[in-house]
Coordinates of C-alpha atoms in Angstrom, one line a residue:
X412 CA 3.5 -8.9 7.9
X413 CA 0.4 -10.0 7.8
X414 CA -0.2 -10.5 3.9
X415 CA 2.9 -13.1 3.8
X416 CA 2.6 -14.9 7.4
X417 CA -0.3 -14.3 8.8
X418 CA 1.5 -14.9 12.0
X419 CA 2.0 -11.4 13.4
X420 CA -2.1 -11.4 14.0
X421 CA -2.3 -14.8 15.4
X422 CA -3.7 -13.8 18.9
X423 CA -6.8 -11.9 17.2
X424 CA -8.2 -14.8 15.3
X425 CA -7.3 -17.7 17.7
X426 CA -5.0 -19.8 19.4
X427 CA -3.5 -21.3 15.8
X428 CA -1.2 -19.2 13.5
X429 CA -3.9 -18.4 10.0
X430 CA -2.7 -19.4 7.2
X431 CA -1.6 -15.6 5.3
X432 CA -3.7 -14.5 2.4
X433 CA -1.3 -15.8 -0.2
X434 CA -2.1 -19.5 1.0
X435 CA -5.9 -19.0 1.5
X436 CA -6.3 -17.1 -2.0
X437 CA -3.5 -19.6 -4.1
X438 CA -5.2 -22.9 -2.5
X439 CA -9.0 -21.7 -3.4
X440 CA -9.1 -24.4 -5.9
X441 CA -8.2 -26.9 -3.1
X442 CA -11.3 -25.2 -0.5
X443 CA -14.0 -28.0 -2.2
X444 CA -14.5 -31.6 -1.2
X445 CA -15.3 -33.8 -4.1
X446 CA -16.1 -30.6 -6.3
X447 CA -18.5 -29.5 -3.4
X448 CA -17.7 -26.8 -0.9
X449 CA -18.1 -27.6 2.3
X450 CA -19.0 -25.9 5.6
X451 CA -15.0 -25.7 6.5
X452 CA -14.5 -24.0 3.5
X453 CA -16.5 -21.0 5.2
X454 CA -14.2 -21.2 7.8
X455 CA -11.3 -20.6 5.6
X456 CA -13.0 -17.5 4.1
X457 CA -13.7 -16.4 7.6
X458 CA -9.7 -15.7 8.5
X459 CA -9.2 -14.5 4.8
X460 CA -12.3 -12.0 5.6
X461 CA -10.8 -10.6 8.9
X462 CA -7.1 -10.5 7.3
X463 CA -8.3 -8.4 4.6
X464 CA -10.3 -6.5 6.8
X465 CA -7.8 -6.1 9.4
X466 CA -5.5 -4.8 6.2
X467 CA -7.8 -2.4 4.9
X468 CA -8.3 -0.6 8.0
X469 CA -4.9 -0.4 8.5
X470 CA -4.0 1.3 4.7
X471 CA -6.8 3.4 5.6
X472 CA -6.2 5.0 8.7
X473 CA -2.6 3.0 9.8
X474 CA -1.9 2.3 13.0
X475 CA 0.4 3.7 16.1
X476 CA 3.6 2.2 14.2
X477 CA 2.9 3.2 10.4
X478 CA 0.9 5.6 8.6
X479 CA -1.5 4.6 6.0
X480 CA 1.2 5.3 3.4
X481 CA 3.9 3.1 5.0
X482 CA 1.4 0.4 5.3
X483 CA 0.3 0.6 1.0
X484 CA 3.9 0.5 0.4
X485 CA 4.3 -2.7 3.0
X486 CA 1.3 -4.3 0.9
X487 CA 3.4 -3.7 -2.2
X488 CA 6.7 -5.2 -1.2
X489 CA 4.8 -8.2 -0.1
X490 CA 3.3 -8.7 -3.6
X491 CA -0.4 -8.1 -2.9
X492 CA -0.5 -6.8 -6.7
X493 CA 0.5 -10.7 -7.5
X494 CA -2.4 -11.7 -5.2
X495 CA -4.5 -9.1 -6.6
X496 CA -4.5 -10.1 -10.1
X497 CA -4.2 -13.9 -9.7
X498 CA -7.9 -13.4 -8.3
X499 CA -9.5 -10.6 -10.4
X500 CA -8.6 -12.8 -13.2
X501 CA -9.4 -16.1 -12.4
X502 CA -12.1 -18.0 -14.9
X503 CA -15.5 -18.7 -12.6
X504 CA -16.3 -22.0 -15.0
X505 CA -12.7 -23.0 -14.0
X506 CA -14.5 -24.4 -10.5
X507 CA -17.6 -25.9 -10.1
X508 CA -21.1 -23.3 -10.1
X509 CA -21.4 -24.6 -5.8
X510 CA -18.2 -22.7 -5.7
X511 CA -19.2 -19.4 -7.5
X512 CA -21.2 -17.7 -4.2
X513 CA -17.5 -18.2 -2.5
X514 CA -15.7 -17.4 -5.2
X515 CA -17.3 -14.1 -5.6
X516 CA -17.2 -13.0 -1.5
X517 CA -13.5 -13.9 -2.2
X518 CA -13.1 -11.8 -4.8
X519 CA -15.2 -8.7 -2.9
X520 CA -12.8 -8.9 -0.2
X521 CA -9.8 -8.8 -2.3
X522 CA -11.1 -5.6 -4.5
X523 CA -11.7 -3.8 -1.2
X524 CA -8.8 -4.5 0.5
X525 CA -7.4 -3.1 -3.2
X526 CA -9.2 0.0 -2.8
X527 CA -6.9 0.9 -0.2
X528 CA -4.1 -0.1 -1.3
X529 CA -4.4 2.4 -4.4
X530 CA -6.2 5.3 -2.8
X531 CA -4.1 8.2 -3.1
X532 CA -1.1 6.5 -4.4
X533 CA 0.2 7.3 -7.7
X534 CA 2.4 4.3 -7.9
X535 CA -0.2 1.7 -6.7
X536 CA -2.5 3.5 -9.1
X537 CA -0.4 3.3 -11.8
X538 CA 0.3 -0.5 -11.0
X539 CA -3.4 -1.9 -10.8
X540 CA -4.5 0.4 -14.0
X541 CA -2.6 -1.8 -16.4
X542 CA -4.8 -4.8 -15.4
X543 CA -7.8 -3.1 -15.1
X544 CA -9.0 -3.8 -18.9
X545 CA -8.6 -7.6 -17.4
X546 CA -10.9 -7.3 -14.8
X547 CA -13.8 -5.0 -15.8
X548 CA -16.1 -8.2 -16.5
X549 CA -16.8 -8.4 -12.7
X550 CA -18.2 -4.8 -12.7
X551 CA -21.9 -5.8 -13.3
X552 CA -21.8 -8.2 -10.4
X553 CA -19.2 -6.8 -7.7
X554 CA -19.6 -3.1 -6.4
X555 CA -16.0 -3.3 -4.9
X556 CA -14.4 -3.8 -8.2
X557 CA -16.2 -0.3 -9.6
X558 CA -14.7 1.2 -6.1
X559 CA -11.1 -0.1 -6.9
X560 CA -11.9 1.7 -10.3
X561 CA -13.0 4.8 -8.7
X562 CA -9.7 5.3 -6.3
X563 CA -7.6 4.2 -9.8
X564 CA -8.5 7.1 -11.5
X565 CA -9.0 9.8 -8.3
X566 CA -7.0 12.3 -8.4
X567 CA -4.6 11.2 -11.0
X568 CA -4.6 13.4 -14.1
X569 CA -2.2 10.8 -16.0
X570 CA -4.9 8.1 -15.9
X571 CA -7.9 10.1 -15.8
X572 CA -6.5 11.7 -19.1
X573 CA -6.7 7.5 -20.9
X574 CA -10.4 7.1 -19.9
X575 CA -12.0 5.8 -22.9
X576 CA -16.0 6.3 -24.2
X577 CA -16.5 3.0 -23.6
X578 CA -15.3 3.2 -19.9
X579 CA -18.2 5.9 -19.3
X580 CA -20.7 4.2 -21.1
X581 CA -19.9 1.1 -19.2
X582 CA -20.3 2.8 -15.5
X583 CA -23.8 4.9 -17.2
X584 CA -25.2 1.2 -18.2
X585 CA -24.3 0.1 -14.8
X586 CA -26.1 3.5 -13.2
X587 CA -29.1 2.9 -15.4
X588 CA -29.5 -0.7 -14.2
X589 CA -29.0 0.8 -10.2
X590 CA -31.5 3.6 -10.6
X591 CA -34.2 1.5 -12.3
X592 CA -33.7 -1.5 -9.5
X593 CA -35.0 0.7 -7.2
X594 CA -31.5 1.1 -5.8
X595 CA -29.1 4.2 -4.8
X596 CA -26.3 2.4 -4.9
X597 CA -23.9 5.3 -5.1
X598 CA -20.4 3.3 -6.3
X599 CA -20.9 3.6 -10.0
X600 CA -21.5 7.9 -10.4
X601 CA -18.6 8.3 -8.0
X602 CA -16.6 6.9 -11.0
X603 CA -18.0 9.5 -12.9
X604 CA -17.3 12.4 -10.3
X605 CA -13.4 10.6 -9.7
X606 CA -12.5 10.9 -13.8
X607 CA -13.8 15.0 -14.3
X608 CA -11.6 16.9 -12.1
X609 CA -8.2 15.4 -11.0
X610 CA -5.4 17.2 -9.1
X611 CA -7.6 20.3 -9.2
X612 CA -7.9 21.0 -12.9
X613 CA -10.9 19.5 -15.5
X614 CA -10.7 16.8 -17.2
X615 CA -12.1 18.2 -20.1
X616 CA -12.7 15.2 -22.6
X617 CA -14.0 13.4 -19.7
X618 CA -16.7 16.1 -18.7
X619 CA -18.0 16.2 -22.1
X620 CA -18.0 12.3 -22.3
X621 CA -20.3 12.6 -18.9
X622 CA -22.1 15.1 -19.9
X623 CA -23.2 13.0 -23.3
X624 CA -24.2 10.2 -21.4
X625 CA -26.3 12.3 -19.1
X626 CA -28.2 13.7 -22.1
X627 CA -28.2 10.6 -23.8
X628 CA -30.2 8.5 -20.3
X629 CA -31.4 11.8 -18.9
X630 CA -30.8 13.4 -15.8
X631 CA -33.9 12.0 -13.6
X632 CA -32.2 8.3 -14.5
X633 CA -28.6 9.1 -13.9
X634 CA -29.1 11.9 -10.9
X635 CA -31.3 12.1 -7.7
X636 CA -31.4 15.9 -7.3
X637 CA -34.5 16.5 -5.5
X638 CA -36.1 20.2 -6.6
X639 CA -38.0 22.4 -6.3
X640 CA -39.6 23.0 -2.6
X641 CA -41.0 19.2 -2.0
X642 CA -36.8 18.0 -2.7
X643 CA -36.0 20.8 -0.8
X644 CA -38.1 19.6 2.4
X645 CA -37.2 15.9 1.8
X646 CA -33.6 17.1 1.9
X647 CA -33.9 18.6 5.5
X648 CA -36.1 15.2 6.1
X649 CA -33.4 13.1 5.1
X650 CA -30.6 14.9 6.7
X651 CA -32.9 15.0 10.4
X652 CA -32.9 11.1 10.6
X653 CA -29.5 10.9 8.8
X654 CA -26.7 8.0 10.5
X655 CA -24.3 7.0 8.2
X656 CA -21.6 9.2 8.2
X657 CA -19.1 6.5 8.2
X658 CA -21.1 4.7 4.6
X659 CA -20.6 9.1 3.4
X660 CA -16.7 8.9 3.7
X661 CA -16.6 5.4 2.8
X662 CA -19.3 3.6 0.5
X663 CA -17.7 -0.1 1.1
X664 CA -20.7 -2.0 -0.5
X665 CA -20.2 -4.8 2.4
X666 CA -21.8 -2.2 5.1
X667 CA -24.5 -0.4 3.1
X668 CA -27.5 -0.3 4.8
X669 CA -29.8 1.8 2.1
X670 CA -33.0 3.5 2.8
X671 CA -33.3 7.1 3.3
X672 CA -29.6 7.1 4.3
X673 CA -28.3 5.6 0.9
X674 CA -31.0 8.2 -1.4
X675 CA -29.7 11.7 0.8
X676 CA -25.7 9.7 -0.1
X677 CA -26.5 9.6 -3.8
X678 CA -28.4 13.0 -3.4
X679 CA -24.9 14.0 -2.4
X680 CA -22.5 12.4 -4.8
X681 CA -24.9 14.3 -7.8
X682 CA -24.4 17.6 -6.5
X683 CA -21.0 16.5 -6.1
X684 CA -20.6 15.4 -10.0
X685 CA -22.0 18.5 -11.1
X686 CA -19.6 20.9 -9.6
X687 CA -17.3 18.6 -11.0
X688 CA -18.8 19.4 -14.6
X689 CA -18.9 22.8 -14.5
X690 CA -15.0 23.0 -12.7
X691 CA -12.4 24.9 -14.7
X692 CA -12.5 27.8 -16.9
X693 CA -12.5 27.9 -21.1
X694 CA -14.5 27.0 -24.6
X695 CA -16.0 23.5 -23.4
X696 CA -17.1 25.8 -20.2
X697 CA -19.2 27.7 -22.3
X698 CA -21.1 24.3 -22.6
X699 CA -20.5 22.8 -19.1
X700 CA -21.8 25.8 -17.0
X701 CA -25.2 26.2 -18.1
X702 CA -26.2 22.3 -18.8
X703 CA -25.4 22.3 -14.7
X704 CA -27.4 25.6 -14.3
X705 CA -30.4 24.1 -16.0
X706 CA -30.2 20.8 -14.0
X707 CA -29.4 22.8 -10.8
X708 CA -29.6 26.3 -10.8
X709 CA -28.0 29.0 -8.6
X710 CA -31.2 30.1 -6.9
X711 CA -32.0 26.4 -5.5
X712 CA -28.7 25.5 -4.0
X713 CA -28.8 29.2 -2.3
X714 CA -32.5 28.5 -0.9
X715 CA -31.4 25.1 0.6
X716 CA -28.0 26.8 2.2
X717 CA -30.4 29.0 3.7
X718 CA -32.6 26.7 5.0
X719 CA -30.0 24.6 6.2
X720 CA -28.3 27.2 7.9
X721 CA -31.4 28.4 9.7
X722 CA -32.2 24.6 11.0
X723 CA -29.1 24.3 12.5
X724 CA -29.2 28.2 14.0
X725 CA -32.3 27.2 16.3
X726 CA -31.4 24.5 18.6
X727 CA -28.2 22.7 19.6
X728 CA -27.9 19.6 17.0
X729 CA -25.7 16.4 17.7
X730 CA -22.5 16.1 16.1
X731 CA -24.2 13.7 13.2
X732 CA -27.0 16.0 12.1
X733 CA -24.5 19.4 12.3
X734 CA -22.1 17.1 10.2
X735 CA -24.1 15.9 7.4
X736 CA -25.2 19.9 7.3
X737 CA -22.2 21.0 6.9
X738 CA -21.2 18.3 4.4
X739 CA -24.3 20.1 2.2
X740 CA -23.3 23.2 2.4

């Protein structure tokens, strides 16, 4: 495997067997020369970066020998959770600040690679959640760790049904701080769209929690949902010159390009976190329904499905622009 030997990948990063993971990660302290990193220290990151890489992919999509599955539970039996916590909890002031840049790609690459390992496993989920309160300090500075959060909590009614006010306040802070950069960042609402439905029913604490913090920032700060008929034309805009499918079905910070792409993403993700607030059926719908209606009423999403459906009815479209269509409707 390669999380324990590294060996089994030798030929794709050069004639010498890597080091594994476990080596590169537990011998960090060791990378620096004198208490100052040096340019071979980049070079150990390097085969960390295409290990983890190479082991994302694989719990993402597997390979001709094992399914993404088999591969998460391969990661686990190799003690990737050990590795896992050993760097989401190590003490930045611990090293020296010339360190800190490297320290944080490292641990980027290690909360990505944990993404994967969790997503859409109960077990895995279940495993990284009770370290989680550990870890959330390196939200505000690494977009992978609120990612690793988001797959935690995706589609697992047990965990979503723990998420605490502070939790939501913590991922509205962190929108807040996005949207008034400039940014569209879309890693932090996902969180919010991940913890509202789960295992197709409503979280219904959680929705109201949203919803609160919503009302409390206001919509325009928290949202990007483009009304009326200028959004509706900047929609169609967007979608024309739209490329980034693969940054749609995976928003790994590490390949986000931003622009127009990134803004038609996050337009996405809030329509997305508002059918999630007005899913399920009850007394707290009564509430849940029409605070979506008045943010995004009936009539609008109908005109754009129309005008949508119309675009793509006239000519022959590539795959990419009939794709990201279809993905609005």
């Amino acid at each position: 495997c390669l999380l324990r030997c590294g060996a089994a990948d030798a030929p794709r990063f050069g004639s010498s067997v890597p080091p594994s993971p476990a080596d590169q990660v537990y011998s960090f302290e060791n990378w620096g020369v004198d208490d100052e990193f040096s340019p071979g220290d980049s070079s150990k990151f390097m085969v960390l970066q295409k290990i983890c890489l190479k082991l994302r992919s694989l719990a993402t999509v597997g390979d001709n020998h094992s399914t993404p599955l088999e591969i998460q539970k391969m990661l686990h039996e190799t003690e990737f959770f050990s590795h896992f916590v050993y760097v989401v909890t190590i003490d930045p002031n611990d090293f020296p600040a010339s360190s800190h840049a490297l320290l944080a790609k490292v641990t980027g690459l290690v909360c990505s690679c944990a993404s994967r390992f969790v997503a859409a496993n109960k077990n895995n989920q279940a495993l990284v959640f009770t370290v989680l309160d550990h870890s959330m300090w390196l939200l505000d500075d690494q977009p992978d760790m609120s990612l690793l959060v988001v797959e935690v909590f995706s589609q697992n009614k047990e965990i979503c049904e723990q998420v605490k006010p502070e939790l939501v306040a913590r991922f509205a802070d962190l929108i807040e701080a996005e949207r008034k950069r400039g940014s569209f960042g879309p890693w932090y609402l996902s969180f919010l769209s991940s913890i509202v439905v789960a295992e197709d029913l409503p979280i219904v604490e959680n929705q109201a929690m949203v919803i609160e913090e919503i009302k409390k920032r206001g919509p325009t700060v928290v949202l990007h949902l483009l009304q009326g008929e200028s959004g509706m034309e900047r929609v169609i805009q967007l979608a024309n010159k739209f490329t980034s499918l693969g940054q749609l079905r995976d928003t790994e910070p590490a390949r986000w390009s931003g622009g127009g792409d990134a803004e038609l993403i996050y337009y996405i993700r809030s329509i997305e976190l508002l059918v999630g607030l007005a899913y399920g059926h009850g007394t707290q719908n009564l509430v849940n329904k029409p605070f979506v209606s008045s943010l995004f009423a009936a009539p609008s999403a109908l005109r754009l499905l129309l005008k949508t459906s119309n675009i793509m009815g006239e000519t022959p479209r590539e795959a990419t622009f009939v794709s990201i269509h279809t993905r609005l409707k």
